[in-house]
Amino acid sequence: MLNGVGEDFLEGIRLSDIQITFEGGGSAEEAARRDVPKMAGEYFELGVLPAYGLYARNVHGLTLHNVRFELTNPDLRPALVFENVEDAGVNGLNAHGNSKAEALLRFTDARDVLLTACRVLTPAAVFLHTEGAASRGITIDGGMWLKRRRWFRSGAARVKRQ
């Protein structure tokens, strides 16, 4: 979890060459959660997060490179949730999806995000769901998408696929 609190942003974070297997078991109710407390503290004080892999809020300059999220059991939460993230690059993300989940990735008020060379490891209904009036400048460039039904579902942002 990357959690900038209030008006403060975490800046210049790079996560590279990471492979994590999660237990899974997240529910649709946990996936739908939009009310993660805006407080500093230990991660467990925030309750179950709406992402099984990485939840990032109030981050500027985030890079994920060669990151793999796997699941032991099915999970209905997205692998990755960005909330108010700006200037992010996601290259080589490999993640388990779920065909019954809303999406593999969820971006809310995300700006200037580039997704490249991503792979959906197990079937997903939607690769990317965007929401929030501030979302803009999201680009999907390349990747292995055979296991998704739809590219993206947008509640607000225009997503550019190259």
Coordinates of N, CA, C and O in Angstrom, one line a residue:
M1 N 0.8 -1.2 0.0 CA 0.0 0.0 0.0 C 0.9 1.2 0.0 O 1.9 1.3 0.8
L2 N 0.5 2.2 -0.9 CA 1.2 3.5 -0.9 C 0.1 4.5 -0.6 O -0.9 4.6 -1.4
N3 N 0.2 5.2 0.5 CA -0.9 6.0 1.0 C -0.5 7.4 1.4 O -0.1 7.6 2.6
G4 N -0.6 8.3 0.5 CA -0.4 9.7 0.8 C -1.6 10.2 1.5 O -2.7 9.9 1.1
V5 N -1.5 11.0 2.6 CA -2.6 11.3 3.4 C -2.9 12.8 3.2 O -2.0 13.6 3.2
G6 N -4.2 13.1 3.2 CA -4.7 14.5 3.1 C -4.2 15.1 1.8 O -4.4 14.5 0.7
E7 N -3.6 16.2 1.8 CA -3.1 16.9 0.6 C -1.7 16.5 0.3 O -1.2 17.0 -0.7
D8 N -1.1 15.7 1.1 CA 0.3 15.3 0.9 C 0.4 14.1 -0.1 O -0.4 13.2 -0.1
F9 N 1.4 14.2 -1.0 CA 1.7 13.2 -2.0 C 3.0 12.4 -1.7 O 3.9 13.0 -1.2
L10 N 3.0 11.1 -1.9 CA 4.3 10.4 -1.9 C 4.8 10.6 -3.3 O 4.1 10.7 -4.3
E11 N 6.2 10.8 -3.4 CA 6.8 11.1 -4.7 C 7.9 10.3 -5.0 O 8.7 9.8 -4.2
G12 N 8.1 10.0 -6.4 CA 9.3 9.3 -6.9 C 9.5 7.9 -6.4 O 10.5 7.6 -5.9
I13 N 8.4 7.1 -6.5 CA 8.5 5.7 -6.0 C 8.7 4.8 -7.1 O 7.9 4.8 -8.1
R14 N 9.6 3.8 -7.0 CA 9.8 2.8 -8.1 C 9.8 1.4 -7.4 O 10.6 1.2 -6.5
L15 N 9.0 0.5 -8.0 CA 9.0 -0.9 -7.5 C 9.3 -1.7 -8.7 O 8.7 -1.7 -9.8
S16 N 10.4 -2.5 -8.6 CA 10.9 -3.3 -9.7 C 11.2 -4.7 -9.3 O 11.6 -5.0 -8.2
D17 N 11.0 -5.6 -10.3 CA 11.4 -7.0 -10.2 C 10.8 -7.6 -8.9 O 11.5 -8.2 -8.0
I18 N 9.5 -7.6 -8.8 CA 8.7 -8.1 -7.6 C 7.8 -9.2 -8.1 O 7.0 -9.0 -9.1
Q19 N 7.7 -10.3 -7.4 CA 6.7 -11.3 -7.6 C 6.1 -11.7 -6.3 O 6.9 -12.1 -5.3
I20 N 4.8 -11.6 -6.1 CA 4.1 -11.9 -4.9 C 2.9 -12.8 -5.2 O 2.2 -12.5 -6.1
T21 N 2.8 -13.8 -4.4 CA 1.6 -14.6 -4.4 C 0.7 -14.3 -3.2 O 1.2 -14.4 -2.1
F22 N -0.5 -13.9 -3.5 CA -1.5 -13.5 -2.4 C -2.4 -14.7 -2.2 O -2.7 -15.5 -3.1
E23 N -3.0 -14.7 -1.0 CA -4.0 -15.8 -0.6 C -5.2 -15.6 -1.4 O -5.8 -16.6 -1.8
G24 N -5.7 -14.4 -1.7 CA -6.9 -14.2 -2.4 C -8.1 -14.3 -1.5 O -8.0 -14.1 -0.3
G25 N -9.3 -14.5 -2.1 CA -10.5 -14.6 -1.3 C -11.3 -13.3 -1.1 O -12.3 -13.2 -0.4
G26 N -10.8 -12.2 -1.8 CA -11.6 -10.9 -1.7 C -12.9 -11.0 -2.3 O -13.1 -11.6 -3.3
S27 N -13.9 -10.3 -1.7 CA -15.3 -10.3 -2.1 C -15.6 -9.1 -3.0 O -14.8 -8.1 -3.1
A28 N -16.8 -9.2 -3.6 CA -17.3 -8.1 -4.5 C -17.5 -6.8 -3.6 O -17.2 -5.7 -4.1
E29 N -17.9 -7.0 -2.4 CA -18.1 -5.9 -1.5 C -16.8 -5.2 -1.2 O -16.7 -3.9 -1.1
E30 N -15.7 -6.0 -0.9 CA -14.4 -5.4 -0.7 C -13.9 -4.7 -1.9 O -13.3 -3.6 -1.9
A31 N -14.1 -5.3 -3.1 CA -13.7 -4.6 -4.4 C -14.4 -3.3 -4.6 O -13.8 -2.4 -5.2
A32 N -15.7 -3.2 -4.2 CA -16.4 -2.0 -4.4 C -16.1 -0.9 -3.4 O -16.6 0.3 -3.6
R33 N -15.3 -1.1 -2.5 CA -14.9 -0.1 -1.4 C -14.3 1.1 -2.0 O -13.3 1.0 -2.7
R34 N -14.9 2.3 -1.7 CA -14.3 3.5 -2.2 C -14.0 4.4 -1.0 O -13.6 5.6 -1.2
D35 N -14.2 4.0 0.2 CA -14.1 4.8 1.4 C -12.9 4.4 2.3 O -13.0 4.4 3.5
V36 N -11.8 4.2 1.7 CA -10.6 3.8 2.5 C -10.2 5.1 3.4 O -10.1 6.2 2.8
P37 N -10.1 4.9 4.7 CA -9.8 6.1 5.6 C -8.6 6.8 5.1 O -7.6 6.2 4.8
K38 N -8.7 8.2 5.2 CA -7.6 9.0 4.8 C -6.8 9.4 6.1 O -6.9 10.5 6.6
M39 N -6.0 8.4 6.5 CA -5.2 8.6 7.7 C -3.9 7.9 7.6 O -3.7 7.0 6.8
A40 N -2.9 8.4 8.4 CA -1.6 7.8 8.4 C -1.7 6.7 9.5 O -2.5 6.8 10.4
G41 N -0.8 5.7 9.4 CA -0.8 4.7 10.4 C -0.4 3.4 9.8 O 0.0 3.3 8.7
E42 N -0.6 2.3 10.6 CA -0.3 1.0 10.1 C -1.4 0.6 9.1 O -2.5 0.9 9.1
Y43 N -0.9 -0.2 8.1 CA -1.8 -0.6 7.0 C -3.1 -1.4 7.5 O -4.1 -1.2 7.0
F44 N -2.9 -2.1 8.6 CA -4.1 -2.9 9.1 C -5.2 -2.0 9.7 O -6.3 -2.5 9.8
E45 N -4.8 -0.8 10.0 CA -5.8 0.1 10.6 C -6.8 0.6 9.5 O -7.9 1.1 9.8
L46 N -6.5 0.4 8.2 CA -7.3 0.8 7.1 C -8.3 -0.3 6.7 O -9.2 0.0 5.9
G47 N -8.2 -1.4 7.3 CA -9.2 -2.5 7.0 C -8.7 -3.2 5.7 O -7.6 -3.0 5.2
V48 N -9.6 -4.0 5.1 CA -9.3 -4.7 3.9 C -9.4 -3.7 2.8 O -10.3 -3.0 2.6
L49 N -8.3 -3.7 2.0 CA -8.1 -2.7 0.9 C -8.9 -3.2 -0.3 O -9.1 -4.4 -0.5
P50 N -9.3 -2.3 -1.2 CA -10.0 -2.7 -2.4 C -9.2 -3.3 -3.5 O -9.7 -3.6 -4.6
A51 N -7.9 -3.5 -3.3 CA -7.0 -4.2 -4.3 C -6.3 -5.4 -3.6 O -5.9 -5.3 -2.5
Y52 N -6.2 -6.4 -4.3 CA -5.5 -7.6 -3.7 C -4.0 -7.4 -3.9 O -3.2 -8.0 -3.1
G53 N -3.5 -6.6 -4.8 CA -2.1 -6.5 -5.0 C -1.5 -5.2 -4.5 O -0.9 -5.1 -3.4
L54 N -1.8 -4.0 -5.1 CA -1.3 -2.7 -4.7 C -2.4 -1.7 -4.8 O -3.1 -1.5 -5.8
Y55 N -2.6 -1.0 -3.6 CA -3.5 0.1 -3.5 C -2.6 1.4 -3.4 O -1.7 1.4 -2.5
A56 N -2.7 2.3 -4.3 CA -1.9 3.5 -4.3 C -2.8 4.8 -4.3 O -3.6 4.9 -5.2
R57 N -2.6 5.6 -3.3 CA -3.4 6.9 -3.2 C -2.5 8.0 -3.0 O -1.5 8.0 -2.2
N58 N -2.7 9.1 -3.7 CA -2.0 10.4 -3.6 C -0.5 10.1 -3.8 O 0.4 10.3 -3.0
V59 N -0.2 9.7 -5.0 CA 1.2 9.4 -5.4 C 1.5 10.1 -6.7 O 0.7 10.1 -7.7
H60 N 2.7 10.8 -6.7 CA 3.2 11.4 -8.0 C 4.5 10.8 -8.3 O 5.4 10.7 -7.5
G61 N 4.6 10.4 -9.6 CA 5.9 9.8 -10.1 C 6.1 8.4 -9.6 O 7.1 8.0 -9.0
L62 N 5.1 7.5 -9.9 CA 5.1 6.1 -9.5 C 5.5 5.3 -10.7 O 5.0 5.4 -11.8
T63 N 6.5 4.4 -10.5 CA 6.9 3.4 -11.6 C 6.8 2.0 -11.1 O 7.4 1.7 -10.0
L64 N 6.1 1.2 -11.8 CA 6.1 -0.3 -11.5 C 6.7 -1.0 -12.7 O 6.3 -0.7 -13.9
H65 N 7.8 -1.7 -12.5 CA 8.5 -2.4 -13.6 C 8.7 -3.9 -13.2 O 9.2 -4.2 -12.2
N66 N 8.2 -4.7 -14.1 CA 8.4 -6.2 -14.0 C 7.8 -6.7 -12.6 O 8.5 -7.2 -11.8
V67 N 6.5 -6.4 -12.4 CA 5.8 -6.8 -11.2 C 4.8 -7.9 -11.6 O 4.1 -7.7 -12.5
R68 N 4.8 -8.9 -10.7 CA 3.8 -10.0 -11.0 C 3.0 -10.3 -9.7 O 3.6 -10.5 -8.6
F69 N 1.7 -10.2 -9.9 CA 0.8 -10.5 -8.8 C 0.0 -11.8 -9.1 O -0.7 -11.9 -10.1
E70 N 0.2 -12.8 -8.3 CA -0.5 -14.1 -8.5 C -1.4 -14.4 -7.3 O -1.3 -13.8 -6.2
L71 N -2.4 -15.3 -7.5 CA -3.4 -15.6 -6.4 C -3.4 -17.1 -6.2 O -3.4 -17.9 -7.2
T72 N -3.5 -17.5 -5.0 CA -3.7 -18.9 -4.6 C -5.2 -19.3 -4.8 O -5.5 -20.4 -5.2
N73 N -6.1 -18.4 -4.4 CA -7.5 -18.5 -4.5 C -8.1 -17.4 -5.3 O -7.6 -16.3 -5.3
P74 N -9.3 -17.5 -5.9 CA -9.9 -16.4 -6.6 C -10.1 -15.2 -5.7 O -10.3 -15.3 -4.5
D75 N -10.1 -14.0 -6.3 CA -10.3 -12.8 -5.6 C -11.1 -11.8 -6.6 O -10.7 -11.7 -7.7
L76 N -12.1 -11.2 -6.1 CA -12.9 -10.3 -6.9 C -12.4 -8.8 -6.8 O -13.0 -8.0 -7.5
R77 N -11.4 -8.6 -6.1 CA -10.8 -7.2 -6.1 C -9.9 -7.0 -7.3 O -9.2 -8.0 -7.7
P78 N -9.7 -5.8 -7.7 CA -8.7 -5.6 -8.7 C -7.3 -5.9 -8.2 O -7.0 -5.8 -7.0
A79 N -6.4 -6.2 -9.1 CA -5.0 -6.4 -8.7 C -4.3 -5.0 -8.3 O -3.5 -5.0 -7.4
L80 N -4.8 -4.0 -9.0 CA -4.1 -2.7 -8.8 C -5.2 -1.6 -8.8 O -6.1 -1.5 -9.6
V81 N -5.2 -0.8 -7.7 CA -6.1 0.4 -7.6 C -5.2 1.6 -7.5 O -4.4 1.7 -6.5
F82 N -5.4 2.6 -8.4 CA -4.8 3.9 -8.3 C -5.9 4.9 -8.0 O -6.9 5.0 -8.7
E83 N -5.7 5.7 -6.9 CA -6.6 6.8 -6.5 C -5.8 8.0 -6.4 O -4.9 8.1 -5.6
N84 N -6.1 9.0 -7.3 CA -5.4 10.3 -7.3 C -3.9 10.1 -7.5 O -3.0 10.6 -6.7
V85 N -3.5 9.3 -8.5 CA -2.1 9.0 -8.8 C -1.8 9.8 -10.1 O -2.6 9.8 -11.1
E86 N -0.7 10.4 -10.2 CA -0.3 11.2 -11.3 C 1.1 10.9 -11.7 O 2.0 10.6 -10.9
D87 N 1.3 10.9 -13.1 CA 2.7 10.6 -13.6 C 3.2 9.3 -13.3 O 4.2 9.1 -12.5
A88 N 2.5 8.2 -13.7 CA 2.8 6.9 -13.4 C 3.1 6.1 -14.7 O 2.5 6.3 -15.7
G89 N 4.1 5.1 -14.5 CA 4.4 4.2 -15.6 C 4.3 2.8 -15.0 O 4.9 2.5 -14.0
V90 N 3.6 1.9 -15.7 CA 3.4 0.5 -15.4 C 3.9 -0.3 -16.5 O 3.3 -0.3 -17.6
N91 N 5.1 -0.9 -16.4 CA 5.7 -1.7 -17.5 C 5.9 -3.1 -17.0 O 6.6 -3.4 -16.0
G92 N 5.3 -4.1 -17.8 CA 5.6 -5.5 -17.5 C 4.8 -6.0 -16.3 O 5.3 -6.8 -15.5
L93 N 3.6 -5.4 -16.1 CA 2.7 -5.9 -15.0 C 2.1 -7.2 -15.5 O 1.5 -7.3 -16.5
N94 N 2.2 -8.3 -14.7 CA 1.5 -9.6 -14.9 C 0.6 -9.8 -13.7 O 1.1 -9.8 -12.6
A95 N -0.7 -10.1 -14.0 CA -1.6 -10.2 -12.8 C -2.7 -11.2 -13.1 O -3.2 -11.2 -14.3
H96 N -3.1 -11.9 -12.1 CA -4.3 -12.8 -12.2 C -5.5 -11.9 -12.2 O -5.7 -11.0 -11.4
G97 N -6.4 -12.3 -13.1 CA -7.7 -11.6 -13.1 C -8.8 -12.5 -12.6 O -8.5 -13.7 -12.2
N98 N -10.1 -12.1 -12.7 CA -11.2 -12.9 -12.4 C -12.3 -12.4 -13.3 O -12.7 -11.3 -13.3
S99 N -12.9 -13.4 -14.0 CA -14.0 -13.0 -15.0 C -15.2 -12.5 -14.3 O -16.1 -11.9 -15.0
K100 N -15.4 -12.7 -13.0 CA -16.6 -12.2 -12.3 C -16.3 -10.8 -11.6 O -17.2 -10.2 -11.1
A101 N -15.1 -10.4 -11.7 CA -14.7 -9.1 -11.1 C -15.0 -7.9 -12.0 O -15.1 -8.1 -13.2
E102 N -15.1 -6.7 -11.4 CA -15.4 -5.5 -12.2 C -14.3 -5.3 -13.2 O -14.5 -5.0 -14.3
A103 N -13.0 -5.4 -12.8 CA -11.9 -5.1 -13.7 C -10.6 -5.6 -13.0 O -10.5 -5.8 -11.8
L104 N -9.6 -5.8 -13.8 CA -8.2 -6.2 -13.3 C -7.6 -4.9 -12.7 O -6.9 -5.1 -11.6
L105 N -7.7 -3.8 -13.3 CA -7.2 -2.5 -12.7 C -8.3 -1.5 -12.6 O -9.2 -1.4 -13.4
R106 N -8.2 -0.7 -11.5 CA -9.2 0.4 -11.4 C -8.4 1.7 -11.1 O -7.6 1.8 -10.1
F107 N -8.7 2.7 -11.9 CA -8.0 4.0 -11.7 C -9.1 5.1 -11.4 O -10.0 5.2 -12.2
T108 N -9.0 5.8 -10.3 CA -9.9 6.9 -10.0 C -9.1 8.2 -9.9 O -8.1 8.3 -9.1
D109 N -9.5 9.2 -10.7 CA -8.8 10.5 -10.7 C -7.3 10.3 -11.0 O -6.5 10.9 -10.3
A110 N -7.0 9.4 -11.9 CA -5.6 9.1 -12.3 C -5.3 10.0 -13.5 O -6.1 10.1 -14.4
R111 N -4.0 10.5 -13.5 CA -3.6 11.4 -14.6 C -2.2 11.0 -15.1 O -1.3 10.7 -14.3
D112 N -2.1 11.0 -16.4 CA -0.9 10.8 -17.1 C -0.3 9.5 -16.7 O 0.8 9.4 -16.1
V113 N -1.0 8.4 -17.0 CA -0.5 7.0 -16.7 C -0.3 6.3 -18.0 O -1.1 6.3 -18.9
L114 N 0.9 5.6 -18.1 CA 1.2 4.8 -19.3 C 1.3 3.4 -18.8 O 2.1 3.0 -17.9
L115 N 0.6 2.5 -19.5 CA 0.6 1.0 -19.2 C 1.2 0.4 -20.4 O 0.7 0.5 -21.6
T116 N 2.3 -0.3 -20.3 CA 3.0 -1.0 -21.4 C 3.3 -2.4 -21.0 O 3.6 -2.7 -19.9
A117 N 3.2 -3.3 -22.0 CA 3.7 -4.7 -21.9 C 3.0 -5.4 -20.7 O 3.7 -6.2 -20.0
C118 N 1.8 -5.2 -20.5 CA 1.1 -5.8 -19.4 C 0.5 -7.2 -19.9 O 0.1 -7.3 -21.0
R119 N 0.3 -8.1 -18.9 CA -0.2 -9.4 -19.3 C -1.3 -9.8 -18.3 O -1.1 -9.7 -17.1
V120 N -2.4 -10.3 -18.8 CA -3.5 -10.8 -18.0 C -3.3 -12.3 -17.9 O -3.3 -13.0 -18.9
L121 N -3.0 -12.8 -16.7 CA -2.6 -14.2 -16.5 C -3.8 -15.2 -16.5 O -3.6 -16.3 -16.9
T122 N -4.9 -14.8 -15.9 CA -6.1 -15.6 -15.9 C -7.3 -14.7 -16.4 O -7.2 -13.5 -16.3
P123 N -8.4 -15.3 -16.9 CA -9.4 -14.4 -17.5 C -9.9 -13.3 -16.6 O -10.1 -13.4 -15.4
A124 N -10.1 -12.1 -17.3 CA -10.7 -11.0 -16.6 C -11.8 -10.4 -17.5 O -11.6 -10.4 -18.8
A125 N -12.8 -9.9 -16.9 CA -13.9 -9.3 -17.7 C -13.5 -8.0 -18.4 O -13.8 -7.8 -19.6
V126 N -12.8 -7.2 -17.7 CA -12.3 -5.9 -18.2 C -10.9 -5.7 -17.7 O -10.6 -6.0 -16.5
F127 N -10.0 -5.2 -18.5 CA -8.7 -4.9 -18.1 C -8.6 -3.7 -17.2 O -8.0 -3.7 -16.1
L128 N -9.2 -2.6 -17.6 CA -9.0 -1.3 -16.9 C -10.4 -0.6 -16.8 O -11.1 -0.4 -17.8
H129 N -10.7 -0.3 -15.5 CA -11.9 0.5 -15.3 C -11.5 1.9 -14.7 O -10.7 2.0 -13.8
T130 N -11.9 3.0 -15.4 CA -11.5 4.3 -14.9 C -12.8 5.0 -14.4 O -13.9 4.8 -14.9
E131 N -12.6 5.9 -13.4 CA -13.7 6.7 -12.9 C -13.1 8.0 -12.3 O -11.9 8.1 -12.1
G132 N -13.9 9.0 -12.1 CA -13.5 10.3 -11.6 C -13.3 11.3 -12.6 O -12.7 11.0 -13.7
A133 N -13.8 12.5 -12.4 CA -13.8 13.6 -13.3 C -12.4 14.0 -13.7 O -12.1 14.6 -14.7
A134 N -11.4 13.8 -12.8 CA -10.0 14.3 -13.0 C -9.2 13.3 -13.8 O -8.1 13.6 -14.2
S135 N -9.7 12.1 -14.1 CA -8.9 11.1 -14.8 C -8.7 11.6 -16.2 O -9.6 12.0 -16.9
R136 N -7.4 11.5 -16.7 CA -7.1 11.9 -18.0 C -5.7 11.4 -18.4 O -4.9 11.1 -17.5
G137 N -5.4 11.3 -19.7 CA -4.0 11.0 -20.1 C -3.6 9.6 -19.8 O -2.5 9.3 -19.5
I138 N -4.5 8.6 -19.9 CA -4.2 7.2 -19.6 C -4.0 6.5 -20.9 O -4.9 6.5 -21.8
T139 N -2.9 5.9 -21.1 CA -2.5 5.2 -22.4 C -2.2 3.8 -22.1 O -1.4 3.5 -21.2
I140 N -2.7 2.9 -22.9 CA -2.4 1.5 -22.9 C -1.6 1.2 -24.2 O -2.1 1.4 -25.3
D141 N -0.4 0.7 -24.1 CA 0.5 0.5 -25.2 C 1.1 -0.9 -25.2 O 1.9 -1.2 -24.4
G142 N 0.5 -1.8 -26.0 CA 1.0 -3.1 -26.1 C 0.6 -4.0 -24.9 O -0.1 -3.6 -24.1
G143 N 1.0 -5.2 -25.0 CA 0.7 -6.2 -23.9 C 0.0 -7.4 -24.5 O -0.2 -7.5 -25.7
M144 N -0.2 -8.4 -23.6 CA -0.9 -9.6 -23.9 C -2.3 -9.7 -23.3 O -2.4 -9.8 -22.1
W145 N -3.3 -9.5 -24.1 CA -4.6 -9.3 -23.7 C -5.6 -10.4 -24.0 O -6.8 -10.2 -24.0
L146 N -5.1 -11.5 -24.4 CA -6.0 -12.6 -24.8 C -7.0 -13.0 -23.8 O -8.1 -13.5 -24.1
K147 N -6.8 -12.8 -22.5 CA -7.6 -13.3 -21.5 C -8.5 -12.3 -20.9 O -8.9 -12.3 -19.7
R148 N -8.9 -11.3 -21.7 CA -9.8 -10.2 -21.2 C -11.0 -10.1 -22.2 O -10.8 -10.4 -23.4
R149 N -12.2 -9.8 -21.7 CA -13.3 -9.7 -22.6 C -13.4 -8.2 -23.2 O -13.7 -8.1 -24.3
R150 N -13.1 -7.2 -22.4 CA -13.1 -5.9 -22.8 C -11.8 -5.2 -22.4 O -11.2 -5.5 -21.4
W151 N -11.4 -4.2 -23.2 CA -10.2 -3.4 -22.9 C -10.4 -2.6 -21.7 O -9.6 -2.6 -20.8
F152 N -11.4 -1.8 -21.7 CA -11.6 -0.9 -20.6 C -13.1 -0.5 -20.5 O -13.8 -0.6 -21.4
R153 N -13.4 0.0 -19.3 CA -14.7 0.6 -19.0 C -14.4 1.9 -18.4 O -13.7 2.0 -17.4
S154 N -15.0 2.9 -19.0 CA -14.7 4.3 -18.5 C -15.9 5.0 -17.9 O -16.9 5.1 -18.6
G155 N -15.7 5.4 -16.7 CA -16.8 6.2 -16.0 C -16.5 7.7 -16.3 O -17.4 8.5 -16.1
A156 N -15.3 8.0 -16.7 CA -15.1 9.5 -16.9 C -13.9 9.7 -17.9 O -14.1 10.5 -18.8
A157 N -12.8 9.0 -17.8 CA -11.6 9.3 -18.6 C -11.7 8.8 -20.0 O -12.3 7.7 -20.2
R158 N -10.9 9.4 -20.8 CA -10.7 8.9 -22.2 C -9.4 8.1 -22.1 O -8.4 8.6 -21.6
V159 N -9.5 6.8 -22.5 CA -8.3 6.0 -22.5 C -7.9 5.8 -23.9 O -8.6 5.4 -24.8
K160 N -6.6 5.9 -24.1 CA -6.0 5.8 -25.5 C -5.3 4.4 -25.5 O -4.5 4.1 -24.7
R161 N -5.7 3.6 -26.5 CA -5.0 2.3 -26.7 C -4.2 2.4 -28.0 O -4.7 2.8 -29.1
Q162 N -2.9 2.0 -27.9 CA -2.0 2.1 -29.1 C -1.7 0.7 -29.5 O -1.7 -0.2 -28.8

